[in-house]
Coordinates of C-alpha atoms and ligand atoms in Angstrom, one line a residue:
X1 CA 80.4 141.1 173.9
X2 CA 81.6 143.6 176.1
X3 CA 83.9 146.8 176.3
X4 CA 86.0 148.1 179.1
X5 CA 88.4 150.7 179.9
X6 CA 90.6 151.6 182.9
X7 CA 92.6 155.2 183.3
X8 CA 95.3 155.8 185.5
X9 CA 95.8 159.7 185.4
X10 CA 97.0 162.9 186.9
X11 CA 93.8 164.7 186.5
X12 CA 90.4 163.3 186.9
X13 CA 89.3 160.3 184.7
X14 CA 85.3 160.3 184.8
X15 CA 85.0 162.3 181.1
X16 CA 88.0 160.5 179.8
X17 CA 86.5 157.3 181.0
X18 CA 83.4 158.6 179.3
X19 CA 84.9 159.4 175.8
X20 CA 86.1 155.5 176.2
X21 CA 83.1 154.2 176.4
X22 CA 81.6 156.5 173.4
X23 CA 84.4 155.0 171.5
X24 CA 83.9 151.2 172.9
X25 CA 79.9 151.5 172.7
X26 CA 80.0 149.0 169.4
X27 CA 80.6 146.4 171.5
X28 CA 77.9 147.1 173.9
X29 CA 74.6 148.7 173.8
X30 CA 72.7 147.5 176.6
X31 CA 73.9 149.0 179.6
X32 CA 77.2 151.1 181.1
X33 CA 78.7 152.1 184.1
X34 CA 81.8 154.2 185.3
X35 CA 83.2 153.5 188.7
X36 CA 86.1 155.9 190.2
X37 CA 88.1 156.6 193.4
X38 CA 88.7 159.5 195.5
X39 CA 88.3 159.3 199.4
X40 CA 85.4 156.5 198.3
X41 CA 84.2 154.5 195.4
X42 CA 81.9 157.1 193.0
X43 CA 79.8 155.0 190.8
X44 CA 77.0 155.7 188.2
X45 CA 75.2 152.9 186.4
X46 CA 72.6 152.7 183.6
X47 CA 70.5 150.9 181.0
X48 CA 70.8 151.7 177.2
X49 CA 73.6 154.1 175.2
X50 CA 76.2 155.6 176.8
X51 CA 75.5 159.2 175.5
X52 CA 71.7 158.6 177.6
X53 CA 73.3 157.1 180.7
X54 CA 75.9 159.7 181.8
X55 CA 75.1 163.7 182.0
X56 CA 77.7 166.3 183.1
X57 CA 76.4 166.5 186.4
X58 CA 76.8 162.2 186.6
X59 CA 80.1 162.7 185.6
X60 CA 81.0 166.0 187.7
X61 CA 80.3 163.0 190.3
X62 CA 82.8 160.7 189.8
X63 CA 85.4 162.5 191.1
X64 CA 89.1 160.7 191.4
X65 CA 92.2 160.1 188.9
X66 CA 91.9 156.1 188.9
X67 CA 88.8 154.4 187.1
X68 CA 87.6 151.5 184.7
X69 CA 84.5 151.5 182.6
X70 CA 82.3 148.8 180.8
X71 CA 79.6 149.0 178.4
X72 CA 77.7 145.9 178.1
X73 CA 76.0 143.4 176.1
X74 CA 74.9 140.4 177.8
X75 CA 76.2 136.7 176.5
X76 CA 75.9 135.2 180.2
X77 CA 73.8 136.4 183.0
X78 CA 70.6 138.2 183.2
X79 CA 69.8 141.6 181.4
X80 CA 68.4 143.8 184.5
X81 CA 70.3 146.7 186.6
X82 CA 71.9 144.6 188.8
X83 CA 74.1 142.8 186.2
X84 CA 75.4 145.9 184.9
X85 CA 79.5 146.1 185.2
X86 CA 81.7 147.2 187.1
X87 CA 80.7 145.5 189.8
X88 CA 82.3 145.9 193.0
X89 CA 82.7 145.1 196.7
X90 CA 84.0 146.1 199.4
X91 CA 86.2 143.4 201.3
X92 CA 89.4 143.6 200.8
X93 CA 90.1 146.9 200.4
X94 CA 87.1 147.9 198.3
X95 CA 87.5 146.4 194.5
X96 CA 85.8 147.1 191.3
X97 CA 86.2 145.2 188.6
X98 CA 85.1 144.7 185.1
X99 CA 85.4 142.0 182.8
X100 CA 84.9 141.2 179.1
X101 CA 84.1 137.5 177.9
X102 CA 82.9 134.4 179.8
X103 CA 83.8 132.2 182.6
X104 CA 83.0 128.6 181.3
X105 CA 83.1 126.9 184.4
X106 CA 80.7 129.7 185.9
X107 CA 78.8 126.9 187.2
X108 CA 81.4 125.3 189.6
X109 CA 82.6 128.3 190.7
X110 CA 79.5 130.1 192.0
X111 CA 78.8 126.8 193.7
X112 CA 82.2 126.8 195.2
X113 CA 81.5 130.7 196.4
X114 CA 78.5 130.1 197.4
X115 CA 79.2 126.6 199.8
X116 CA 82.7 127.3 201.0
X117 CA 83.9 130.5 200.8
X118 CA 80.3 132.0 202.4
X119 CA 79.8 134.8 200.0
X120 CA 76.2 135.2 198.9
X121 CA 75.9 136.2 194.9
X122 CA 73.2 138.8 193.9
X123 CA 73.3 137.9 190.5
X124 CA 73.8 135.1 187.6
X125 CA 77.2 137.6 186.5
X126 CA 79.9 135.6 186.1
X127 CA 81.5 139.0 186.5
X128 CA 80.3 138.6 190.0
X129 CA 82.0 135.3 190.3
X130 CA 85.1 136.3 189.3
X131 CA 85.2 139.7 191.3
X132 CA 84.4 137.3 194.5
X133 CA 87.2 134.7 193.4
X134 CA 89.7 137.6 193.2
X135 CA 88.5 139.2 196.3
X136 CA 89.0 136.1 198.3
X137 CA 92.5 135.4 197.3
X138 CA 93.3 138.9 198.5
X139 CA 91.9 138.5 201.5
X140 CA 94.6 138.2 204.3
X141 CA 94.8 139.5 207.3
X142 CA 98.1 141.5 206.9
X143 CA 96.7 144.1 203.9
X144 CA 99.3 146.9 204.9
X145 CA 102.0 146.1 201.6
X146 CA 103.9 148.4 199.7
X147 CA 103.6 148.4 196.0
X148 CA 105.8 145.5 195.5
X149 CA 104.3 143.5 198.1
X150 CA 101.2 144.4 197.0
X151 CA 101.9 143.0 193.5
X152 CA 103.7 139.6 194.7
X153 CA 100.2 138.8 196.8
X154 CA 98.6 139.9 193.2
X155 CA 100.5 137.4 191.4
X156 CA 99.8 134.9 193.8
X157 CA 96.0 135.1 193.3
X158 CA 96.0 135.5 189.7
X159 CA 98.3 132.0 189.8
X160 CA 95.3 131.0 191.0
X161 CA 92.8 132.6 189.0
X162 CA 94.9 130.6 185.8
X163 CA 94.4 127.1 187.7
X164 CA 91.0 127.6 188.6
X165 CA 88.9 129.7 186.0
X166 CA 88.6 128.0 183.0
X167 CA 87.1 130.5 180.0
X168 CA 87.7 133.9 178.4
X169 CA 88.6 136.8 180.6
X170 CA 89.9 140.0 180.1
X171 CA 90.0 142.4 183.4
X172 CA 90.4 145.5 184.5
X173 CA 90.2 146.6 188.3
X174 CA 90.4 149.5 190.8
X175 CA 91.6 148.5 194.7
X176 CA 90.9 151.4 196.8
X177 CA 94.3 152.6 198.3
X178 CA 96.4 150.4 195.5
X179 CA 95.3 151.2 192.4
X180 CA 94.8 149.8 189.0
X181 CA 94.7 145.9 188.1
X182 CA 94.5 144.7 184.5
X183 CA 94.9 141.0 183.5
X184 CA 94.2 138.7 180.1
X185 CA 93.2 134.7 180.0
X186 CA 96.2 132.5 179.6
X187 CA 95.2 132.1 175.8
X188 CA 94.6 136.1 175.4
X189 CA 91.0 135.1 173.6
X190 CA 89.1 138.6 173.9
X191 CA 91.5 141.5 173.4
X192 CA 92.8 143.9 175.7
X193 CA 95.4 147.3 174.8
X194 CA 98.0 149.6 176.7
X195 CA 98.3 152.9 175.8
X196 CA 100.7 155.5 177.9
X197 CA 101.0 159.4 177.7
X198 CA 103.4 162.0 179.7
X199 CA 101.4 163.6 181.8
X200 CA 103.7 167.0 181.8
X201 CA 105.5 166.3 184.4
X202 CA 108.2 163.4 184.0
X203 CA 106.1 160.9 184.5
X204 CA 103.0 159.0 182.4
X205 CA 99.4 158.2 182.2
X206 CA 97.9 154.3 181.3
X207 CA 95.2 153.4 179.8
X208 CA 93.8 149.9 179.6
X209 CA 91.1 148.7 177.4
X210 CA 89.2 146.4 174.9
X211 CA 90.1 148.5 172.0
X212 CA 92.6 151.2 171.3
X213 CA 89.6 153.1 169.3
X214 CA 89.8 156.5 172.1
X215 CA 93.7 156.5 172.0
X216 CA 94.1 159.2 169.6
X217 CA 91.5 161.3 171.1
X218 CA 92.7 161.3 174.5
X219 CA 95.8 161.4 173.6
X220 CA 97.5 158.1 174.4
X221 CA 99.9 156.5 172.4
X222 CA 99.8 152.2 171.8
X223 CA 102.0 150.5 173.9
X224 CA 101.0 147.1 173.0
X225 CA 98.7 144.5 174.6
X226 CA 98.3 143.0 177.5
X227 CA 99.9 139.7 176.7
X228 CA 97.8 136.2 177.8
X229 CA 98.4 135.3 181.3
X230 CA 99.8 138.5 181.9
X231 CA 99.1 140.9 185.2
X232 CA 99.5 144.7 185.0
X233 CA 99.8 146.5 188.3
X234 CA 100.2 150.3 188.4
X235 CA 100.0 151.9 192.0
X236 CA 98.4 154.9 193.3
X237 CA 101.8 156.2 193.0
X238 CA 102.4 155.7 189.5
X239 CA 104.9 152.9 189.4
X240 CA 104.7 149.7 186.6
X241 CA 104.5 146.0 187.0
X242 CA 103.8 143.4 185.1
X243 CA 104.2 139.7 185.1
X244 CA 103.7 137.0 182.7
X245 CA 102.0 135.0 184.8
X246 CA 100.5 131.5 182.4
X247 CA 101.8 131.2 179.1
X248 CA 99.9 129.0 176.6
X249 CA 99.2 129.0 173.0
X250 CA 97.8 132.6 171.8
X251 CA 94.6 131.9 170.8
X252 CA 92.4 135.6 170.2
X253 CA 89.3 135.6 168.7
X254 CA 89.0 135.7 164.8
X255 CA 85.6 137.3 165.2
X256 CA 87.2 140.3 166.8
X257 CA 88.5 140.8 162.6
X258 CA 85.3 139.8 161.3
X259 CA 82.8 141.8 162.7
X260 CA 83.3 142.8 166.0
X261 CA 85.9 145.2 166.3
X262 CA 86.2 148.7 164.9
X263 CA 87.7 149.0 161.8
X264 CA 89.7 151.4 162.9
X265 CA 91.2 149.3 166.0
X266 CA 94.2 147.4 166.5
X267 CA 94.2 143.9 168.3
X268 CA 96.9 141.9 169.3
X269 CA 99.1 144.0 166.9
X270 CA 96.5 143.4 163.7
X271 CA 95.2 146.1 162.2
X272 CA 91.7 145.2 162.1
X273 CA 91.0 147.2 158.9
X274 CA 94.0 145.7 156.9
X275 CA 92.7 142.5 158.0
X276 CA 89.1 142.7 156.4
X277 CA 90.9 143.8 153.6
X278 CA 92.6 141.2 153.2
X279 CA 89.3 139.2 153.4
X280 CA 87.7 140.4 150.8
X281 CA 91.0 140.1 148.7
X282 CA 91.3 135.8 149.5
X283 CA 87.6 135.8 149.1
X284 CA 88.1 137.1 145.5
X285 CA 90.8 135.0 144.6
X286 CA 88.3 131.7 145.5
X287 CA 85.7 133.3 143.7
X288 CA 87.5 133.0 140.7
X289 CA 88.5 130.1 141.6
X290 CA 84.8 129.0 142.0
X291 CA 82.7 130.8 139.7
X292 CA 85.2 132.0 136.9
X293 CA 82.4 132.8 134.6
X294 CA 80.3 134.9 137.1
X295 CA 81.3 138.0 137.8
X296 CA 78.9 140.7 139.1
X297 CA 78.0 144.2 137.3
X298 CA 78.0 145.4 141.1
X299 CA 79.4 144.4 144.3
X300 CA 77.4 145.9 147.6
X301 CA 78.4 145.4 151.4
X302 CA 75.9 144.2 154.0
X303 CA 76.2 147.6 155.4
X304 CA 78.6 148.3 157.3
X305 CA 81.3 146.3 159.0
X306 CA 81.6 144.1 155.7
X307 CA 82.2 147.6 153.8
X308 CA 86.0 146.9 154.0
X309 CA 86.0 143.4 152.7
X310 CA 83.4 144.3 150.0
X311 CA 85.7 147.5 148.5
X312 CA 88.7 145.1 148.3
X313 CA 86.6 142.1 146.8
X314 CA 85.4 144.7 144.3
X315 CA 89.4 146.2 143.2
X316 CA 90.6 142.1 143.0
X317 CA 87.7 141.0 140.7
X318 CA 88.0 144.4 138.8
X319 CA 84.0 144.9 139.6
X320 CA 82.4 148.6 140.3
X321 CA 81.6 149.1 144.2
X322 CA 78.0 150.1 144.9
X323 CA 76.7 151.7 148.0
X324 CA 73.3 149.9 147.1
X325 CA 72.1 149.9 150.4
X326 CA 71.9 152.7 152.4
X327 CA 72.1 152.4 156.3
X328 CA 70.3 154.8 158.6
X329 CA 72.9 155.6 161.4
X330 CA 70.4 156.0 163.8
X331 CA 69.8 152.3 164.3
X332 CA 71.8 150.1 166.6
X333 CA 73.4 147.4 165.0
X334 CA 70.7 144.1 164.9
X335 CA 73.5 141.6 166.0
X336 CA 73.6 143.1 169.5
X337 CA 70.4 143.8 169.9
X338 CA 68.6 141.5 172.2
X339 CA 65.7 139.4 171.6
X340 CA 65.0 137.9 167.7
X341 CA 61.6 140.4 167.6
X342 CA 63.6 143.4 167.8
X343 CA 66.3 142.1 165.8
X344 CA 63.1 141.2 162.6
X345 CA 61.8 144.8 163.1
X346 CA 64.7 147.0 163.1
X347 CA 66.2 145.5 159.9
X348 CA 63.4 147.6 157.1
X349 CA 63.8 150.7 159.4
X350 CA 67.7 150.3 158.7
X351 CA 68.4 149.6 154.9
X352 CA 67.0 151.1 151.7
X353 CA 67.5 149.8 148.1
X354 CA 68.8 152.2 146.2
X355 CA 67.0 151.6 142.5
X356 CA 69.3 153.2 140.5
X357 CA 72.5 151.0 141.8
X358 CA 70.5 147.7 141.5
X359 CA 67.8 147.6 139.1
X360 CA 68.7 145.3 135.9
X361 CA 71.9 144.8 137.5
X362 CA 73.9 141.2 138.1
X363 CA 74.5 142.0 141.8
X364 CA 76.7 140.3 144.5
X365 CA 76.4 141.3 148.2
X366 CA 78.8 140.9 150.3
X367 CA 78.7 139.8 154.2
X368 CA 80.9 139.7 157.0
X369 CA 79.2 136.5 158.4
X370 CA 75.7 134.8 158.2
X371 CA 74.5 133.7 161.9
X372 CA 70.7 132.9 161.7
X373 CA 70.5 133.8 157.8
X374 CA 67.2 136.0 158.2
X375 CA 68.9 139.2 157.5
X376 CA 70.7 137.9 154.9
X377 CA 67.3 136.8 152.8
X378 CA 65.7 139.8 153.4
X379 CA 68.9 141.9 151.9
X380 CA 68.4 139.6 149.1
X381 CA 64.4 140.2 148.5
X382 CA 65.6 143.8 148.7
X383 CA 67.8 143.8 146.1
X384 CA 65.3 141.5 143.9
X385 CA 62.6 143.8 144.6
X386 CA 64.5 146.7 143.2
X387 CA 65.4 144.9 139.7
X388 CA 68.9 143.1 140.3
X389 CA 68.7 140.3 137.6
X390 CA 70.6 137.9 139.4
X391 CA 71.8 137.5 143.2
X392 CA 75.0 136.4 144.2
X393 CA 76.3 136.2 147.5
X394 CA 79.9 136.2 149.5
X395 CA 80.4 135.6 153.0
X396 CA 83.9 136.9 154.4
X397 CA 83.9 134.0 156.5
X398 CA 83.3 130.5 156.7
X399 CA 80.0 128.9 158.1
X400 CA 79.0 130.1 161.5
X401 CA 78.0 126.3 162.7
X402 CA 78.5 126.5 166.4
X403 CA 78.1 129.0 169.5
X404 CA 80.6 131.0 171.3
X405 CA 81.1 130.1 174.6
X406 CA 83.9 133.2 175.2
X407 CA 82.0 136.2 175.2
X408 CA 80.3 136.9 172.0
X409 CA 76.7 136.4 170.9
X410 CA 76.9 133.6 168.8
X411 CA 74.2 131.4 170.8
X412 CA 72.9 127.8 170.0
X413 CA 73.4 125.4 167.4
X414 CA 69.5 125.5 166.5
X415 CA 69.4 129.1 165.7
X416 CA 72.6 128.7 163.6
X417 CA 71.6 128.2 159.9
X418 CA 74.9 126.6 158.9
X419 CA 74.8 123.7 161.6
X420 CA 71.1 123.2 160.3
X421 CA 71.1 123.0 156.7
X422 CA 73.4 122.2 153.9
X423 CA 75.3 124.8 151.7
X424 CA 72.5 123.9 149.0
X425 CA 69.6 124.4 151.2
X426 CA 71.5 127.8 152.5
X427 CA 71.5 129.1 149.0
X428 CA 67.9 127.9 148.6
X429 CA 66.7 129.6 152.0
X430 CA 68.7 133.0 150.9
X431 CA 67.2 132.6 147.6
X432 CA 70.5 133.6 145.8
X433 CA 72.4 132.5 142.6
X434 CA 75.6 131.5 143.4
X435 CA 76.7 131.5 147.1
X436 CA 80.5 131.3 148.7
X437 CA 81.5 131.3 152.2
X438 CA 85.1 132.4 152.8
X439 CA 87.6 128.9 153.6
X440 CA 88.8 128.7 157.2
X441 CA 92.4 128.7 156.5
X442 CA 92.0 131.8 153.9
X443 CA 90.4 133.7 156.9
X444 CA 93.2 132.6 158.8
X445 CA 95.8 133.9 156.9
X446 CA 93.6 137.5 156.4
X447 CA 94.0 137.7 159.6
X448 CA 98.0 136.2 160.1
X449 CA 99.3 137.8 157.1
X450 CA 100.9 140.7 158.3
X451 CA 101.6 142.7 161.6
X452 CA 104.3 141.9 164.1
X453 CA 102.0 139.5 166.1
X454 CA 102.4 136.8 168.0
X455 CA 98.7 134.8 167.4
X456 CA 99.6 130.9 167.6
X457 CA 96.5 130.4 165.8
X458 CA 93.1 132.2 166.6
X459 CA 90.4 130.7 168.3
X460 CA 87.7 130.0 165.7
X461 CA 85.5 127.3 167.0
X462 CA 82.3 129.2 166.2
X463 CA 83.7 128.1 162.6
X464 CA 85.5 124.5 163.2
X465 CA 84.1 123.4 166.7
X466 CA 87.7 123.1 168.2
X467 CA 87.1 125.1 171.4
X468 CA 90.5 126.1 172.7
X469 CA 89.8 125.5 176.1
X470 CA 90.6 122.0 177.4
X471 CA 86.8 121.8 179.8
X472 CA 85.1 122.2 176.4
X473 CA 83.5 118.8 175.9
X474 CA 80.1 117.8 174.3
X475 CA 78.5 118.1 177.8
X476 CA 80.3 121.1 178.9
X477 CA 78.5 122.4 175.4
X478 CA 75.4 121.1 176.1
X479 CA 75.5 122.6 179.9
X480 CA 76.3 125.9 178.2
X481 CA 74.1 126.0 175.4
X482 CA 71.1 125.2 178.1
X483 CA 72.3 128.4 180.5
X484 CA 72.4 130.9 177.2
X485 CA 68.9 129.4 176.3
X486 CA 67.9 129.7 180.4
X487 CA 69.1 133.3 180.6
X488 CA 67.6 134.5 177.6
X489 CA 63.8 132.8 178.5
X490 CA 64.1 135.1 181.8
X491 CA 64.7 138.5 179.8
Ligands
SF4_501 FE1 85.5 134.3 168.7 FE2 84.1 132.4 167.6 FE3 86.1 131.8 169.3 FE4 83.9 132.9 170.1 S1 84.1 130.9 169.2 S2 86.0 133.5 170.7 S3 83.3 134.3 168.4 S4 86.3 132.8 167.2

């Protein structure tokens, strides 16, 4: 659960780059870094919010017109300074690179690094991994190319990043004296956006990131994605290319939709919001399906991705919409916070009942997901505890029953409540009424229903178990699940 930028521009980048990261710090609150060029790499680096990492004088620093971002949460890896992205180094060329998602064959790779290609890794990054893997394929001996060239040997290597690494990846890079590098996994799993503005003078500025959440504020217009398996090289000079470079099925992440994303984004040419919408409307028309003779006084959202869902749930089944809980604003979000302890503590700081919306009330919440089900049961004693007469509870999609293995904090099967107990024992643990999940293929078509997209079919194995990577076996998820549990014993 990452986000990442990169700016190619006519004026310096470091506040734009900045403002990015403000605008990408949902999907990230652990650590950040900025990494520019002029004359040399300029890079600054810290722990925590963006707003607390980077002062004017830090960004007064990073002086140059090309450079990528990242603000990090960690889902492989350690949590300390050194894993914070971009990373870089400095043969060939001098790269920096930033990636969002996860290398599944991390393990083979770093082994590979390590043994043949006599690199030594400072870290457990599969960010570092992949930087080394790209370095070495552009390692020759000949490095004097023009643009053209330059891309040709880029498409060479990243023919070989499609063979050889085996996950979720979504890239951006800076090459001292070339330029900018973006590139997407063959299936296009976590999502990655172009947007271009003139720069005043005939020609145009790019942007490249996870989200196109800063575009209107800096001024960029959407241009699209970057497709799966595709390469984007723009030189120092200015100039485009791009090359398909794998083409499989398009499989992004239906989480992105669910919870992840910004409402306000658009992914793979889905409007995010619409989307969640659209949720709450199929979730409504199974409700009635389900429980024809329940319907709430009062709908409330977990506050506040499943606000969306919940207002549209509320207009399909006719029902008043209640801002029953209020949210402090001040509180990270306790999905991406790391650690179950904090995660228990922050939720009474976060929500408060509010009596009047609830008490003597037939109330139904409604969720974006339930992962481990603790906050879920807590929101529900709340709303007990301030009168509602009965609980219900919807879930805009289906049973979270197994982790992600591409980059978002979904971790093992024994945390997950829905691979652990059955939909009776769920409703008996959240100590609700009535309880219903959204179906697979209705979240499917929330997401498929509209927008001139081109999603095959999104990757939702942390709902059905089909992993849409062909390494992803029961030992390949066993060896995973036993790294997440490894790297989260040495925070
Ligand atoms: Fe997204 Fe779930 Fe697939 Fe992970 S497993 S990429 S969270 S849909």
């Amino acid at each position: 659960m990452c986000g990442l930028a990169g700016i190619y521009s006519h004026k310096p980048v470091a506040a734009e780059l900045y403002d990015s990261l403000i605008h990408l710090q949902h999907r990230g609150q652990d650590a950040a870094g900025i990494t520019t060029y002029k004359n040399h790499m300029h890079k600054t680096k810290g722990m925590g919010l963006v707003r607390d990492i980077f002062t004017e004088k830090k960004i007064k620093h990073l002086k140059g017109n090309i450079g990528i971002a990242h603000t990090r949460y960690p889902t492989h890896g350690g949590f300390g300074h050194g894993e914070i992205q971009p990373f870089w180094t400095s043969v060939p060329y001098g790269i920096a690179l930033a990636h969002n998602g996860n290398l599944t064959n991390y393990k083979e790779l770093a082994k590979n690094i390590t043994s043949n290609e006599s690199r030594y890794l400072n870290t457990n990054s599969d960010t570092e991994v992949l930087l080394h893997f790209f370095a070495d394929l552009l390692h020759y001996k000949n490095q004097h190319l023009n643009d053209k060239e330059f891309f040709d040997r880029l498409c060479s290597a990243l023919e070989k990043i499609y063979e050889h690494i085996q996950g979720a990846y979504s890239v951006v890079a800076l090459i001292i004296g070339k330029g900018l590098v973006a590139f997407r996994d063959p299936q296009g799993i976590r999502p990655l956006v172009k947007g271009i503005r003139s720069n005043g003078n005939g020609g145009h500025d790019y942007i490249i990131a996870s989200e196109n959440t800063m575009f209107y504020h800096l001024g960029f217009e959407p241009e699209g994605n970057v497709l799966p398996g595709e390469l984007i090289y723009i030189s120092e000079q200015g100039k485009v290319f791009s090359k398909r470079l794998a083409k499989k099925s398009f499989n992004p992440c239906i989480f992105e939709y669910v919870y992840f994303a910004r409402p306000d984004a658009t992914l793979n040419d889905v409007s995010v919001y619409r989307a969640r919408l659209r949720m709450g409307q199929n979730l409504a028309e199974r409700w009635k399906k389900t429980y024809p003779d329940k319907i709430p006084d009062i709908i409330i959202p977990a506050p506040s991705t499943a606000n969306t869902a919940a207002l549209s749930m509320a207009t399909a089944l006719g029902v008043r919409y209640s801002e029953g809980l209020y949210k402090n604003p001040f509180i990270g979000r306790t999905f991406i916070m790391p650690g179950q302890k904090v995660r228990k503590k922050s939720l009474s700081y976060k929500l408060t009942p509010q009596v009047t919306e609830i008490a003597g009330k037939k109330a139904m919440i409604v969720d974006d997901s339930i992962v481990r089900g603790n906050t879920s049961r807590e929101i529900v004693r709340m709303l007990r505890d301030f009168g509602a007469t009965e609980v219900y509870f919807a879930v805009a999609c289906p049973p979270v029953q197994s982790p992600c293995f591409y980059g978002v904090d979904i971790p093992t099967r024994a945390e997950l409540i829905a691979s652990n107990k059955t939909m009776d024992e769920i409703k008996q643990y959240l100590e609700v009424d009535l309880l219903l999940y959204q179906e697979i293929e209705d979240l499917a078509e929330a997401v498929m229903r509209k927008g001139d997209h081109h999603i095959d079919r999104p990757c939702m194995a942390c709902f059905d178990k089909h992993y849409i990577t062909s390494e992803m076996n029961n030992e390949k998820i066993q060896e995973l699940e036993m790294m997440r549990i490894n790297d989260r014993n040495s925070y």
